[in-house]
Short mmCIF file of C-alpha atoms and ligand atoms in Angstrom, two decimals:
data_model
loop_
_atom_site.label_atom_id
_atom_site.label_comp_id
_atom_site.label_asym_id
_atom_site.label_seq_id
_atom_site.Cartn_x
_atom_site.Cartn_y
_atom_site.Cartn_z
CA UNK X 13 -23.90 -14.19 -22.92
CA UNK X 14 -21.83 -11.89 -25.26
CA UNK X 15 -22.59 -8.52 -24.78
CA UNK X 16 -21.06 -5.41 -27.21
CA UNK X 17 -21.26 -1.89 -27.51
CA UNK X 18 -21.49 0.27 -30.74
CA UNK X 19 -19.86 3.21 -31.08
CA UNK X 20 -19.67 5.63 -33.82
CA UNK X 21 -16.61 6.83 -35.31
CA UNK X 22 -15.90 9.38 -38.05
CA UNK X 23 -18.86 7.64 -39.99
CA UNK X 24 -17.79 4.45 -39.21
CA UNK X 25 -19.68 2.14 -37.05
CA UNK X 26 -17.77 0.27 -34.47
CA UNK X 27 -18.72 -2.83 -32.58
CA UNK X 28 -16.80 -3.46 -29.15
CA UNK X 29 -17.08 -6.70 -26.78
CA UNK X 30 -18.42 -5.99 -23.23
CA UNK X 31 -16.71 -7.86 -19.90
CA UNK X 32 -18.49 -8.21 -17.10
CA UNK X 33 -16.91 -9.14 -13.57
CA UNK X 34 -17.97 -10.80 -11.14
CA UNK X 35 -19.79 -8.78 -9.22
CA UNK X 36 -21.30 -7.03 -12.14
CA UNK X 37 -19.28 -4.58 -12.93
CA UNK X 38 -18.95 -3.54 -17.08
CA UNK X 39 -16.10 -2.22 -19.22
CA UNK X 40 -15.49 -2.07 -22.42
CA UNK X 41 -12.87 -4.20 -24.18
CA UNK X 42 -11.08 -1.37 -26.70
CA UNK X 43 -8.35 -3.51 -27.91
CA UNK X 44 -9.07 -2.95 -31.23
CA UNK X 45 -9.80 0.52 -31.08
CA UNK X 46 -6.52 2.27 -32.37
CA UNK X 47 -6.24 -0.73 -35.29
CA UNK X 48 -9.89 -0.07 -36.25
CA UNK X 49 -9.93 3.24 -36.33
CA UNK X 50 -6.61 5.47 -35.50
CA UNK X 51 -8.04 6.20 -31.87
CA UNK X 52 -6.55 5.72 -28.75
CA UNK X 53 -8.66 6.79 -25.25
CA UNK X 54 -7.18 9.35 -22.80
CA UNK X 55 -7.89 8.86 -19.37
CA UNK X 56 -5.88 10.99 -17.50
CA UNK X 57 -4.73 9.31 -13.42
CA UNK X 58 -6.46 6.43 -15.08
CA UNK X 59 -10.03 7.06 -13.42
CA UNK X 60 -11.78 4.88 -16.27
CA UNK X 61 -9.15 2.85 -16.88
CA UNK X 62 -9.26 -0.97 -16.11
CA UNK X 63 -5.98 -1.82 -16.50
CA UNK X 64 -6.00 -5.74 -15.97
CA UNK X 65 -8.44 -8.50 -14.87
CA UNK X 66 -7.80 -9.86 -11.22
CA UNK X 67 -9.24 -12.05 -8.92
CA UNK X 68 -7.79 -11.22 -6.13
CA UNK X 69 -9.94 -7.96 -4.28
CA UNK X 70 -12.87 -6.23 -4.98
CA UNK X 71 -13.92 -3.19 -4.25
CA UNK X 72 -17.53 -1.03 -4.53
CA UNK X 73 -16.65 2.32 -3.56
CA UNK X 74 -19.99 3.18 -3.84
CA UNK X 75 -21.29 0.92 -0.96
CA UNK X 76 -17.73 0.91 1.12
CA UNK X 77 -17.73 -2.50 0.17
CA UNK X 78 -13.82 -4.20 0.58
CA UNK X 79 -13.61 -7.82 0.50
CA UNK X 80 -10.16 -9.84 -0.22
CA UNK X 81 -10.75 -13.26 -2.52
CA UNK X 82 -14.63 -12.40 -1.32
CA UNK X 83 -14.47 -12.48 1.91
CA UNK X 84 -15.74 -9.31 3.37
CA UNK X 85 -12.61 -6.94 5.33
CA UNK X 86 -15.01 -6.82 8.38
CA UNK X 87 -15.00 -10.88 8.65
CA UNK X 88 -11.13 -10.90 7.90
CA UNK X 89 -10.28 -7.70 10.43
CA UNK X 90 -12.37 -10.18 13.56
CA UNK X 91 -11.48 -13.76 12.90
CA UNK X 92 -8.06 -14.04 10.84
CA UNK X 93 -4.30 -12.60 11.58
CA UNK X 94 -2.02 -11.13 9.16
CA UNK X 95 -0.23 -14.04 8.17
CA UNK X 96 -3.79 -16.47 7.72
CA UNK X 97 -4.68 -13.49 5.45
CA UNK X 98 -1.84 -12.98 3.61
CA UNK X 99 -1.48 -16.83 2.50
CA UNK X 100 -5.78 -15.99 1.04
CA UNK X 101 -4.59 -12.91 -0.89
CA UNK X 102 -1.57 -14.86 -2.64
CA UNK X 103 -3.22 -18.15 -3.14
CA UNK X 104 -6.73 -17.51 -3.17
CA UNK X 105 -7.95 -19.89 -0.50
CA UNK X 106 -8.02 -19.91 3.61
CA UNK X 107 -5.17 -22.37 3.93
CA UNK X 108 -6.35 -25.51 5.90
CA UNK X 109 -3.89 -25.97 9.17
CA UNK X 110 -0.95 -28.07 7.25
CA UNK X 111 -0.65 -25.61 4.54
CA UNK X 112 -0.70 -22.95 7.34
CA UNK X 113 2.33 -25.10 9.08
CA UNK X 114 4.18 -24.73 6.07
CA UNK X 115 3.88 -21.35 5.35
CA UNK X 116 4.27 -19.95 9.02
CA UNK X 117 8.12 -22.31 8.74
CA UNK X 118 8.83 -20.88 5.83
CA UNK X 119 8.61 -17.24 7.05
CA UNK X 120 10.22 -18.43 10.17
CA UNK X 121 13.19 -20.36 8.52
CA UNK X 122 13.55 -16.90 6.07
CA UNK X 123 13.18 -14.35 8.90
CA UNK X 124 17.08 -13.29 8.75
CA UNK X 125 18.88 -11.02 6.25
CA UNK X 126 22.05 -12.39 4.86
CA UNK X 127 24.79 -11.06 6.81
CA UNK X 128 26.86 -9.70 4.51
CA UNK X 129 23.12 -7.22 4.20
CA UNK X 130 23.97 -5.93 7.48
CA UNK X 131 26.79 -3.66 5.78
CA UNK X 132 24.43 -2.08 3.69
CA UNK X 133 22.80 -0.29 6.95
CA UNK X 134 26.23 1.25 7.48
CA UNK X 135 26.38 3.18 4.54
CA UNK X 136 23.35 5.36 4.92
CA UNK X 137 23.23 8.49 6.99
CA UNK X 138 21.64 8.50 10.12
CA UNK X 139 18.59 10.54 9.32
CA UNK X 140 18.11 8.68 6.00
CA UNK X 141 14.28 8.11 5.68
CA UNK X 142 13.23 3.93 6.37
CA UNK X 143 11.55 4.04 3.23
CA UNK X 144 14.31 5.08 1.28
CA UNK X 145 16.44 2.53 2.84
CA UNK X 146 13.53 -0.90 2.48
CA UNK X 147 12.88 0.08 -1.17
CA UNK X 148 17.16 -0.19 -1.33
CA UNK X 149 17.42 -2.91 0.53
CA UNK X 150 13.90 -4.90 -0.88
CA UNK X 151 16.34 -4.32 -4.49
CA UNK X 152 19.58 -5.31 -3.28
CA UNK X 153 18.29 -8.42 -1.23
CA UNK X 154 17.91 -9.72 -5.06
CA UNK X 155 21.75 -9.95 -5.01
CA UNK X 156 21.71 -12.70 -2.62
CA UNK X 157 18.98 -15.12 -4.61
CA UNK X 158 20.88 -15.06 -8.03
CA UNK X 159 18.32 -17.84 -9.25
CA UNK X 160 16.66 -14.99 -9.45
CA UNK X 161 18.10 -14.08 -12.81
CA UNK X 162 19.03 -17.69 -13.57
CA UNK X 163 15.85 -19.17 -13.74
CA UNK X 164 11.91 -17.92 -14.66
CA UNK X 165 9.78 -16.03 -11.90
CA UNK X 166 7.62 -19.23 -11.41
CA UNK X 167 10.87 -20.80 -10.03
CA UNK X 168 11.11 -21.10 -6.00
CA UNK X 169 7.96 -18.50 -6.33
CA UNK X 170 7.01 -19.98 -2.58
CA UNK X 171 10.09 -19.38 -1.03
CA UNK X 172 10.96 -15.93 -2.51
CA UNK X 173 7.03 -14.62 -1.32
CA UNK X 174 7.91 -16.18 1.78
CA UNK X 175 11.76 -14.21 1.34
CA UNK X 176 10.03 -11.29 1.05
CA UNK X 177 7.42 -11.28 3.64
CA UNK X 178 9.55 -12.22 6.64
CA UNK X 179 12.19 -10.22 5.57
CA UNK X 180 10.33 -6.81 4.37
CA UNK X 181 9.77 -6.69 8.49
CA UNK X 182 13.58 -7.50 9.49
CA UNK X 183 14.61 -4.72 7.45
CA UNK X 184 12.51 -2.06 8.89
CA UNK X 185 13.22 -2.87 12.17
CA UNK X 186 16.87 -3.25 11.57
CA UNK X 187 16.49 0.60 9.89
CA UNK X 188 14.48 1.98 12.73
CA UNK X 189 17.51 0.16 15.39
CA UNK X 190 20.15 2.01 13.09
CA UNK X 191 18.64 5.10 13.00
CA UNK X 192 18.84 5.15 17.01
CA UNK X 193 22.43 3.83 16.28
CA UNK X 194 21.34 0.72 18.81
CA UNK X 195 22.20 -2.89 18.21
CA UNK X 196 20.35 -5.17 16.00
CA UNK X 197 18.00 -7.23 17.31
CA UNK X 198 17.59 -10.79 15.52
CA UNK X 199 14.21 -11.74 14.99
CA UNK X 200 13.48 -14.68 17.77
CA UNK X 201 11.73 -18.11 15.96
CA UNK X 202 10.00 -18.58 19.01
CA UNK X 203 8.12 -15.14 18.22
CA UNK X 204 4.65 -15.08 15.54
CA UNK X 205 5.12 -12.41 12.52
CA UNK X 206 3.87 -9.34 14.07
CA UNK X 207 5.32 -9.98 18.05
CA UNK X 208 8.83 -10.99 16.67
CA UNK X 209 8.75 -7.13 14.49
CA UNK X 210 7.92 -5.43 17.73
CA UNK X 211 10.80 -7.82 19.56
CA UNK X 212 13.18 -6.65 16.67
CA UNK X 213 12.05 -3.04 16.74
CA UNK X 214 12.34 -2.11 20.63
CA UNK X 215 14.24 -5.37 22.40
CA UNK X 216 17.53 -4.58 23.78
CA UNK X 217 20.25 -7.05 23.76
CA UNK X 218 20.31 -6.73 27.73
CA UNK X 219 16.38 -6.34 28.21
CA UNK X 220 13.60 -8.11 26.43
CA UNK X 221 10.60 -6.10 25.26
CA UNK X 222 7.73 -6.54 27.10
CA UNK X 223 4.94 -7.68 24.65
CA UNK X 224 1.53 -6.69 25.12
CA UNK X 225 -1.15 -8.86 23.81
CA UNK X 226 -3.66 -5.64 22.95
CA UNK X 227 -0.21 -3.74 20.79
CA UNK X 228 0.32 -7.11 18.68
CA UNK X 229 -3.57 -7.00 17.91
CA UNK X 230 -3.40 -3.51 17.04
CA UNK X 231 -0.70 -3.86 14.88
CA UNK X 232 -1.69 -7.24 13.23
CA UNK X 233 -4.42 -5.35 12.38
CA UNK X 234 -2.94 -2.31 10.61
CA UNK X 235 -1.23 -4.87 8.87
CA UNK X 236 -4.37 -7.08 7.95
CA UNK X 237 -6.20 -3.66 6.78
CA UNK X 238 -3.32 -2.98 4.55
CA UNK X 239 -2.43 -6.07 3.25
CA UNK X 240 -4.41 -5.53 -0.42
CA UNK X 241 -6.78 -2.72 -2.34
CA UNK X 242 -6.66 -3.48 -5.70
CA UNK X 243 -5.19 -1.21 -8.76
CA UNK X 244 -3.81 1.15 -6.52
CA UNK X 245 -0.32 3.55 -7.61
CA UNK X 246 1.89 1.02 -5.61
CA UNK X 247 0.40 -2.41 -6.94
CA UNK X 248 -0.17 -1.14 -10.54
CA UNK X 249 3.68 0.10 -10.14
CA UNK X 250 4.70 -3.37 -9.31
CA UNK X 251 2.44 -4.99 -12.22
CA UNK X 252 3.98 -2.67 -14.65
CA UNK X 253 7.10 -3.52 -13.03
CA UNK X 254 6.61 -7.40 -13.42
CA UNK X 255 5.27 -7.41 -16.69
CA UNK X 256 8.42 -6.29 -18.26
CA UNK X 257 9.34 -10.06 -16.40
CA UNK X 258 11.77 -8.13 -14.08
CA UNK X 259 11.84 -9.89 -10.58
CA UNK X 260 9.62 -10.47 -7.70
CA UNK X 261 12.30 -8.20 -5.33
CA UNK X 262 12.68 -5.75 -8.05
CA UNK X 263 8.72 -5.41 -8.27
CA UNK X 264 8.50 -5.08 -4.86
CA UNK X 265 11.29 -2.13 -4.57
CA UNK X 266 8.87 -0.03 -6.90
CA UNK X 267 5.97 -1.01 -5.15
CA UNK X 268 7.47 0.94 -2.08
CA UNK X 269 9.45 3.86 -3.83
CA UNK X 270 5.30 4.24 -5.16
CA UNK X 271 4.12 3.58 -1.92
CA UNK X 272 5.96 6.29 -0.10
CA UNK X 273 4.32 9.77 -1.87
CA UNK X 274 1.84 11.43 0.76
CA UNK X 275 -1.10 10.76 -1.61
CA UNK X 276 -0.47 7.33 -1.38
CA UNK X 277 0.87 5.70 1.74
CA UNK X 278 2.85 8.43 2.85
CA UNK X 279 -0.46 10.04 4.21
CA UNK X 280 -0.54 8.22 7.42
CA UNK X 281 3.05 10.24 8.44
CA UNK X 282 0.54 13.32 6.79
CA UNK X 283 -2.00 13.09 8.89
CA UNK X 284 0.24 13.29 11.85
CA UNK X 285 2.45 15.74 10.99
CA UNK X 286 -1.09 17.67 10.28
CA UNK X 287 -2.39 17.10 13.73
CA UNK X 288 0.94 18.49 15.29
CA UNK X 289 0.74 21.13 13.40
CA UNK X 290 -2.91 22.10 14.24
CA UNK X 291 -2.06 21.53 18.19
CA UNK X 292 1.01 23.31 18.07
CA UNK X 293 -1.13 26.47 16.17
CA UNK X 294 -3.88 26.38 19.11
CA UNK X 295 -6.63 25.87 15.98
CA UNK X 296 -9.78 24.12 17.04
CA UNK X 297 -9.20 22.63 13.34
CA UNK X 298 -11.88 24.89 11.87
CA UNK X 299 -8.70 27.42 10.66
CA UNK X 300 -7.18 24.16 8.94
CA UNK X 301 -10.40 23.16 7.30
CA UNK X 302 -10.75 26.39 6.02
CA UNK X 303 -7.07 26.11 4.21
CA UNK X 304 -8.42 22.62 2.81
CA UNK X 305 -11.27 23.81 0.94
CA UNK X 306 -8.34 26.55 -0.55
CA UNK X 307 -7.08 25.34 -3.72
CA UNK X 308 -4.50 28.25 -3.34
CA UNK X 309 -3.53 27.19 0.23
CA UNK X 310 -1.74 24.35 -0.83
CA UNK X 311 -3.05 22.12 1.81
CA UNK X 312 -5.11 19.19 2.06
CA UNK X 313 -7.21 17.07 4.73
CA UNK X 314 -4.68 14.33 4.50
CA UNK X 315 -6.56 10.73 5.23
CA UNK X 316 -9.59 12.13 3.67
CA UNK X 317 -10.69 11.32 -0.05
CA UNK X 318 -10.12 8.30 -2.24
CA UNK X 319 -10.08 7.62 -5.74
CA UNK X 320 -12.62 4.90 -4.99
CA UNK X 321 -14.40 5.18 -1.85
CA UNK X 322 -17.24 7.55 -2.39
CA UNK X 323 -18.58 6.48 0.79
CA UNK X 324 -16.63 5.93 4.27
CA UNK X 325 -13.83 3.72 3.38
CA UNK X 326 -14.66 0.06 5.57
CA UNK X 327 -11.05 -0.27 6.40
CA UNK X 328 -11.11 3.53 8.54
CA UNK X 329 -14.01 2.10 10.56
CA UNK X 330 -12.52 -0.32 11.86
CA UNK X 331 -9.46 1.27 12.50
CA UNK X 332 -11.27 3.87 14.12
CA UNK X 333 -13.01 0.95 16.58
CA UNK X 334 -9.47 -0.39 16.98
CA UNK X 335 -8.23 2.91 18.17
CA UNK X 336 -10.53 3.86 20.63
CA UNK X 337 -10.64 0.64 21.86
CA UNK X 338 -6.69 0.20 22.11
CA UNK X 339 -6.24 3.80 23.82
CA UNK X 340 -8.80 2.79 26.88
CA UNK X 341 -7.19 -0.74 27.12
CA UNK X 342 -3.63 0.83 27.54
CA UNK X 343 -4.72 3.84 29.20
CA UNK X 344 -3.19 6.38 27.32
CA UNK X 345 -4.69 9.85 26.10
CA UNK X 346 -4.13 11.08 22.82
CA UNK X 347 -4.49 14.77 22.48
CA UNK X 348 -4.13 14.22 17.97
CA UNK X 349 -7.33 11.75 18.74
CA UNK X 350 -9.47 14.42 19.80
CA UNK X 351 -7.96 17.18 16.95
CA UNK X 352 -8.74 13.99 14.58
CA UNK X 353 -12.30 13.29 16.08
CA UNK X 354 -12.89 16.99 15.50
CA UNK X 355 -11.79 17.60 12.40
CA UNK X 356 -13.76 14.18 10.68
CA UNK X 357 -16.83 15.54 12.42
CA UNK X 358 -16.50 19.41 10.77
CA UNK X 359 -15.51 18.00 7.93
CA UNK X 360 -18.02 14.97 7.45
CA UNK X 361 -20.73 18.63 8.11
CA UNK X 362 -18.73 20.92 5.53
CA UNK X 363 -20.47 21.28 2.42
CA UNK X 364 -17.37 21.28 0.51
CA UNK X 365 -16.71 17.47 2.15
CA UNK X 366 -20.12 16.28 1.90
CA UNK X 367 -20.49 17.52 -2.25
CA UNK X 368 -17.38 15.57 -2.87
CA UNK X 369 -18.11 12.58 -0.69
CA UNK X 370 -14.82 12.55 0.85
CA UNK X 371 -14.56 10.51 3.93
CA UNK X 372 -11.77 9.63 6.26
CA UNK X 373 -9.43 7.03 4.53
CA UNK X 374 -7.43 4.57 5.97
CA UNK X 375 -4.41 6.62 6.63
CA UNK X 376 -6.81 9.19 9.24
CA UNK X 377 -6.66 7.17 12.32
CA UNK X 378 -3.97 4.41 11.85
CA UNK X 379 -1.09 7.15 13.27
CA UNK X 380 -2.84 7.03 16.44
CA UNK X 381 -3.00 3.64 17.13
CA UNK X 382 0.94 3.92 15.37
CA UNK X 383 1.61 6.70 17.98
CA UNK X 384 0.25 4.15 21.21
CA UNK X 385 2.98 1.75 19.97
CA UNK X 386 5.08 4.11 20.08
CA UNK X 387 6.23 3.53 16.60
CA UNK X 388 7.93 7.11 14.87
CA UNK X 389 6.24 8.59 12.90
CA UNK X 390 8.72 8.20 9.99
CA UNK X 391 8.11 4.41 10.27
CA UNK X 392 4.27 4.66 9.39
CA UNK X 393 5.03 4.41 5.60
CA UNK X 394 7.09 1.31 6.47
CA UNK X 395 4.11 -0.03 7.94
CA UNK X 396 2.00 0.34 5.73
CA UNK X 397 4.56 -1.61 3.11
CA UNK X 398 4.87 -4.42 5.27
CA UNK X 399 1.12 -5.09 5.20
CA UNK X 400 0.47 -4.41 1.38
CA UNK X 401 3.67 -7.01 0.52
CA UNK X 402 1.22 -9.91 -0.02
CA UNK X 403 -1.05 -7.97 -2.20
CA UNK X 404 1.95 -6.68 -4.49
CA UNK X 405 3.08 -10.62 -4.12
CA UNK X 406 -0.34 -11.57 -5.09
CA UNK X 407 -0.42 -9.37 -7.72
CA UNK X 408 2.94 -9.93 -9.62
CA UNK X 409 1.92 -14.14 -9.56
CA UNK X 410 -1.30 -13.15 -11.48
CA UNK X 411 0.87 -11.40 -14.05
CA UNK X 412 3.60 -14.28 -14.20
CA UNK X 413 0.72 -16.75 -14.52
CA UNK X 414 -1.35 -15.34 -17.16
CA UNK X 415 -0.04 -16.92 -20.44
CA UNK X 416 -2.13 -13.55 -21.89
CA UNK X 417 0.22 -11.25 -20.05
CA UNK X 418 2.20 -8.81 -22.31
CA UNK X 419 4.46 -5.73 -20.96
CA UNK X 420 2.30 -2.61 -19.75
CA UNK X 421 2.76 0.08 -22.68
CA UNK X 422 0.51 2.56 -22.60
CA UNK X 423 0.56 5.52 -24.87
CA UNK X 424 -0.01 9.19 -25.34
CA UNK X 425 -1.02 12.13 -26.72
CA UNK X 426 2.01 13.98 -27.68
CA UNK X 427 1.09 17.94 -27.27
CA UNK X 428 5.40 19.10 -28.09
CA UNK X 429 7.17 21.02 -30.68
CA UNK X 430 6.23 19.44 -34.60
CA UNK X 431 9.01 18.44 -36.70
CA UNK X 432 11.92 21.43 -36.99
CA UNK X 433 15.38 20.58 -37.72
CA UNK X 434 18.45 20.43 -35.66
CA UNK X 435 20.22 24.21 -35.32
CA UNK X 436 24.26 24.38 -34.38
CA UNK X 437 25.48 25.81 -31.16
CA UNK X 438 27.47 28.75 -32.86
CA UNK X 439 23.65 29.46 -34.84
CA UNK X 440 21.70 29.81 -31.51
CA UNK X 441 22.51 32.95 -30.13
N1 CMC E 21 -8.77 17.64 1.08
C1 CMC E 21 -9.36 18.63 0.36
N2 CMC E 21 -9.90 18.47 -0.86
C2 CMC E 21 -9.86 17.23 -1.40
C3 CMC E 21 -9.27 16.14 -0.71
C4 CMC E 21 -8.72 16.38 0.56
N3 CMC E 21 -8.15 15.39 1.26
N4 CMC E 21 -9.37 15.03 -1.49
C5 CMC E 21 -9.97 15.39 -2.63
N5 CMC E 21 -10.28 16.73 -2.57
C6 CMC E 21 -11.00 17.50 -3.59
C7 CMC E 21 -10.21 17.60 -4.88
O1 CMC E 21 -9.36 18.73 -4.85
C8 CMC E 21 -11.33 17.73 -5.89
O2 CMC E 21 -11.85 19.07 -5.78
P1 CMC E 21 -12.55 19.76 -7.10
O3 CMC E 21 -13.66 18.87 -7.52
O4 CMC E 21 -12.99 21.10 -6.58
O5 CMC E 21 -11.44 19.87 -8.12
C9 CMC E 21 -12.41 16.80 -5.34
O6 CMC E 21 -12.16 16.74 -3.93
C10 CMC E 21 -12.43 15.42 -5.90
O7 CMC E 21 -11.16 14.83 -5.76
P2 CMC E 21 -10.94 13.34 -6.29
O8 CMC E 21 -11.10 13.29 -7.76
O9 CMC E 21 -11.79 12.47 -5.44
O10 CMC E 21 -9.43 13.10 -5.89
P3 CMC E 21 -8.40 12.08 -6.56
O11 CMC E 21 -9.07 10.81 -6.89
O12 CMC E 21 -7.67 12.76 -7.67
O13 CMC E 21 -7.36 11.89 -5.36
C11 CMC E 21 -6.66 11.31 -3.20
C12 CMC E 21 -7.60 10.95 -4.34
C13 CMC E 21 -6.69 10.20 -2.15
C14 CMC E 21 -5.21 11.43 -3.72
C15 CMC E 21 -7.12 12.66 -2.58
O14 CMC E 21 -8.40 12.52 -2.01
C16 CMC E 21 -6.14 13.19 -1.54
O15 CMC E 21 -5.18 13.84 -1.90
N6 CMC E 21 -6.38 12.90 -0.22
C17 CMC E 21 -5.44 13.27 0.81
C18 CMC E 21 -4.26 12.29 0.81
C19 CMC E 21 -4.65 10.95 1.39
O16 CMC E 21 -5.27 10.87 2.44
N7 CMC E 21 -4.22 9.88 0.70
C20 CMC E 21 -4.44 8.49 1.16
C21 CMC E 21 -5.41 7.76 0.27
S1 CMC E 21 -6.01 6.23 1.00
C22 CMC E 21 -4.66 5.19 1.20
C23 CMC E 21 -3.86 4.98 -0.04
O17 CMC E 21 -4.38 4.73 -1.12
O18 CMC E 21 -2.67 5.01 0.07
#
């Protein structure tokens, strides 16, 4: 049924259509507004904002609710892997076993970088940050699919998702191995997705890495977790990207440069280097908590808060689970994990937390299990970009696919100087 709101406006009575999704929830359709009546809405960080119809994740923050094509996170994080999942975010179904086969060969069969992409890695400086160098190389990977620019997006869309997932991890490792200034390590077909990027990352050419079953769980994990969450900054920077009908790579490379800011996905280094720094101070974490709640202070309780999650976000409990049980399983002790354990517990009994609703995110205890791996810290980001590459993918096929789709353009309220005319140099002083 057709639903519509009124609204009044400067005496004039305005009728807008209602959508409803599919789990209930309402928005207003103000397409018309600005023709109707002059108006356009300000929503500033786009809190009200719906900024597309998708059918790919929902979300109730409300309820900590997180389910990918409707399946709930907590059925996905036990039964599926990484790759299983990724294939449901980008074509909306569990693929049966033969559609499996052919998307696990494709990823194998598109695992390597062109050579001549090796010489990139030379040219950046030692210390250069991995993200920096995967949102470079994510762009200039474009230069060696030149259908690409020859043909439209829904052209060889299956092999360049497949491109870009098998190769988003060869990079990284290949910009963690030059940052040590080791040899590459070529990613070994024999390997699945997430045992072949720990092969790449810390193989030797004389000694094989010694996989551990519990690590490639972990870390298929962290990617599973990651791998979509609807209109964040990243995946509305790669819609906005693709609806100007710019490439899949191209998208991508925003995605990441979006992905790297420590409100976003650079919180999981955050939260880390936040840790440290309490340890290394000899705080408890109560001194830190205190600076939190201090607009002044210029700090924050990174992997706390969300711009949807006004409950505990779904993905950080299981994470949590994961962590705790990875530590006992490999024996290690985490001195951060106790810090972290501490500081969610004042904080989940602060006032200040509790009035907000701010809850540990995703980002609070992923570093740990990161850490275990023994993964740098400076490589979390790059982690996190590796699992959200099929959402982005996902994302930029439901913009080339709907017919609908024109180029993101929002506008603004302009609040500069009126009209005043041009003055000479020599007339200025
Ligand atoms: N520490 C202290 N205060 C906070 C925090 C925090 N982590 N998060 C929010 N607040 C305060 C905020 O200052 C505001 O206070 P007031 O009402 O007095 O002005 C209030 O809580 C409400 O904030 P909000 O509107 O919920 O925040 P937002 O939607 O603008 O920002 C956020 C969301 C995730 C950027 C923010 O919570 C934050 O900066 N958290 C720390 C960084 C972090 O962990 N980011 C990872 C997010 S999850 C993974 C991802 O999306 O990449």
């Amino acid at each position: 049924m057709k639903t519509t709101v009124r609204i009044g406006i400067d005496g004039k009575d305005l009728e807008l259509p209602t959508v409803v999704g599919s789990e209930g929830e309402r928005a207003i359709d103000i397409s018309s507004l600005r023709k109707e009546t002059g108006y356009i809405t300000l929503d500033d960080g786009y809190g009200n904002t719906g900024s597309c119809r998708s059918a790919i994740t929902f979300i109730d923050g409300e309820k900590g609710i997180l389910r990918y094509r409707g399946i709930p996170i907590e059925q996905l994080a036990e039964h599926s892997n990484f790759i299983e999942t990724a294939y449901l975010i980008i074509y909306g179904h569990l693929p049966n076993r033969a559609e499996l086969r052919v998307f696990s060969d494709l990823l194998t069969d598109n695992a390597t970088i062109h050579e001549a992409m090796r010489h990139h890695f030379e040219g950046f400086p030692a210390d250069a940050h991995p993200m920096a160098i995967l949102s470079s190389m994510i762009n200039a990977s474009s230069c060696f699919s030149p259908e690409l620019w020859q043909t439209s997006n829904s052209d060889h869309f299956e092999s360049h998702a497949a491109k870009l997932i098998s190769q988003v991890r060869t990079i990284a490792a290949f910009s963690y191995r030059k940052s040590l200034g080791r040899p590459i390590i070529y990613p070994n077909p024999a390997y699945k997705y997430t045992a072949n990027f720990l092969h790449m990352m810390f193989s030797e050419p004389y000694r094989e890495y010694p996989l551990k079953p519990e690590f490639v769980k972990a870390l298929d994990l962290i990617f599973l977790l990651h791998a979509d969450h609807e209109q964040n900054c990243s995946t509305s920077t790669v819609r906005m990207v693709a609806s100007s009908q710019a490439n899949l790579f191209a998208s991508a490379a925003a995605g990441v440069c979006a992905l790297w800011g420590p409100l976003h996905g650079g919180a999981n280094q955050a939260v880390i280097e936040m840790l440290e720094q309490i340890r290394q101070s000899g705080d408890d974490g109560r001194r830190f908590i205190v600076a939190a709640k201090d607009k002044t202070s210029g700090k924050k309780l990174m992997g706390f808060g969300h711009r949807v999650y006004r409950n505990y976000d779904p993905r950080a409990k299981i994470i949590k689970k994961a962590c705790d049980e990875l530590l006992a399983a490999a024996n290690i002790s985490d001195p951060l994990l106790d810090i972290a354990k501490r500081l969610e517990e004042a904080a989940l009994n602060d006032s200040y937390f509790v009035e907000r609703r701010l809850y540990p995110n995703v980002d609070f205890y992923s570093g740990i299990i990161m850490r275990a791996l023994r993964i740098p810290t400076q490589m979390f980001t790059v982690i996190f970009a590796i699992g959200r590459m099929p959402g982005w993918i996902a994302n930029f096929k439901e913009i080339m696919e709907d017919t609908q789709s024109r180029i993101y353009r929002p506008r603004q309220v302009y609040v500069g100087p009126t009209a005043n005319d041009y003055v000479p140099l020599e007339q200025r002083d």
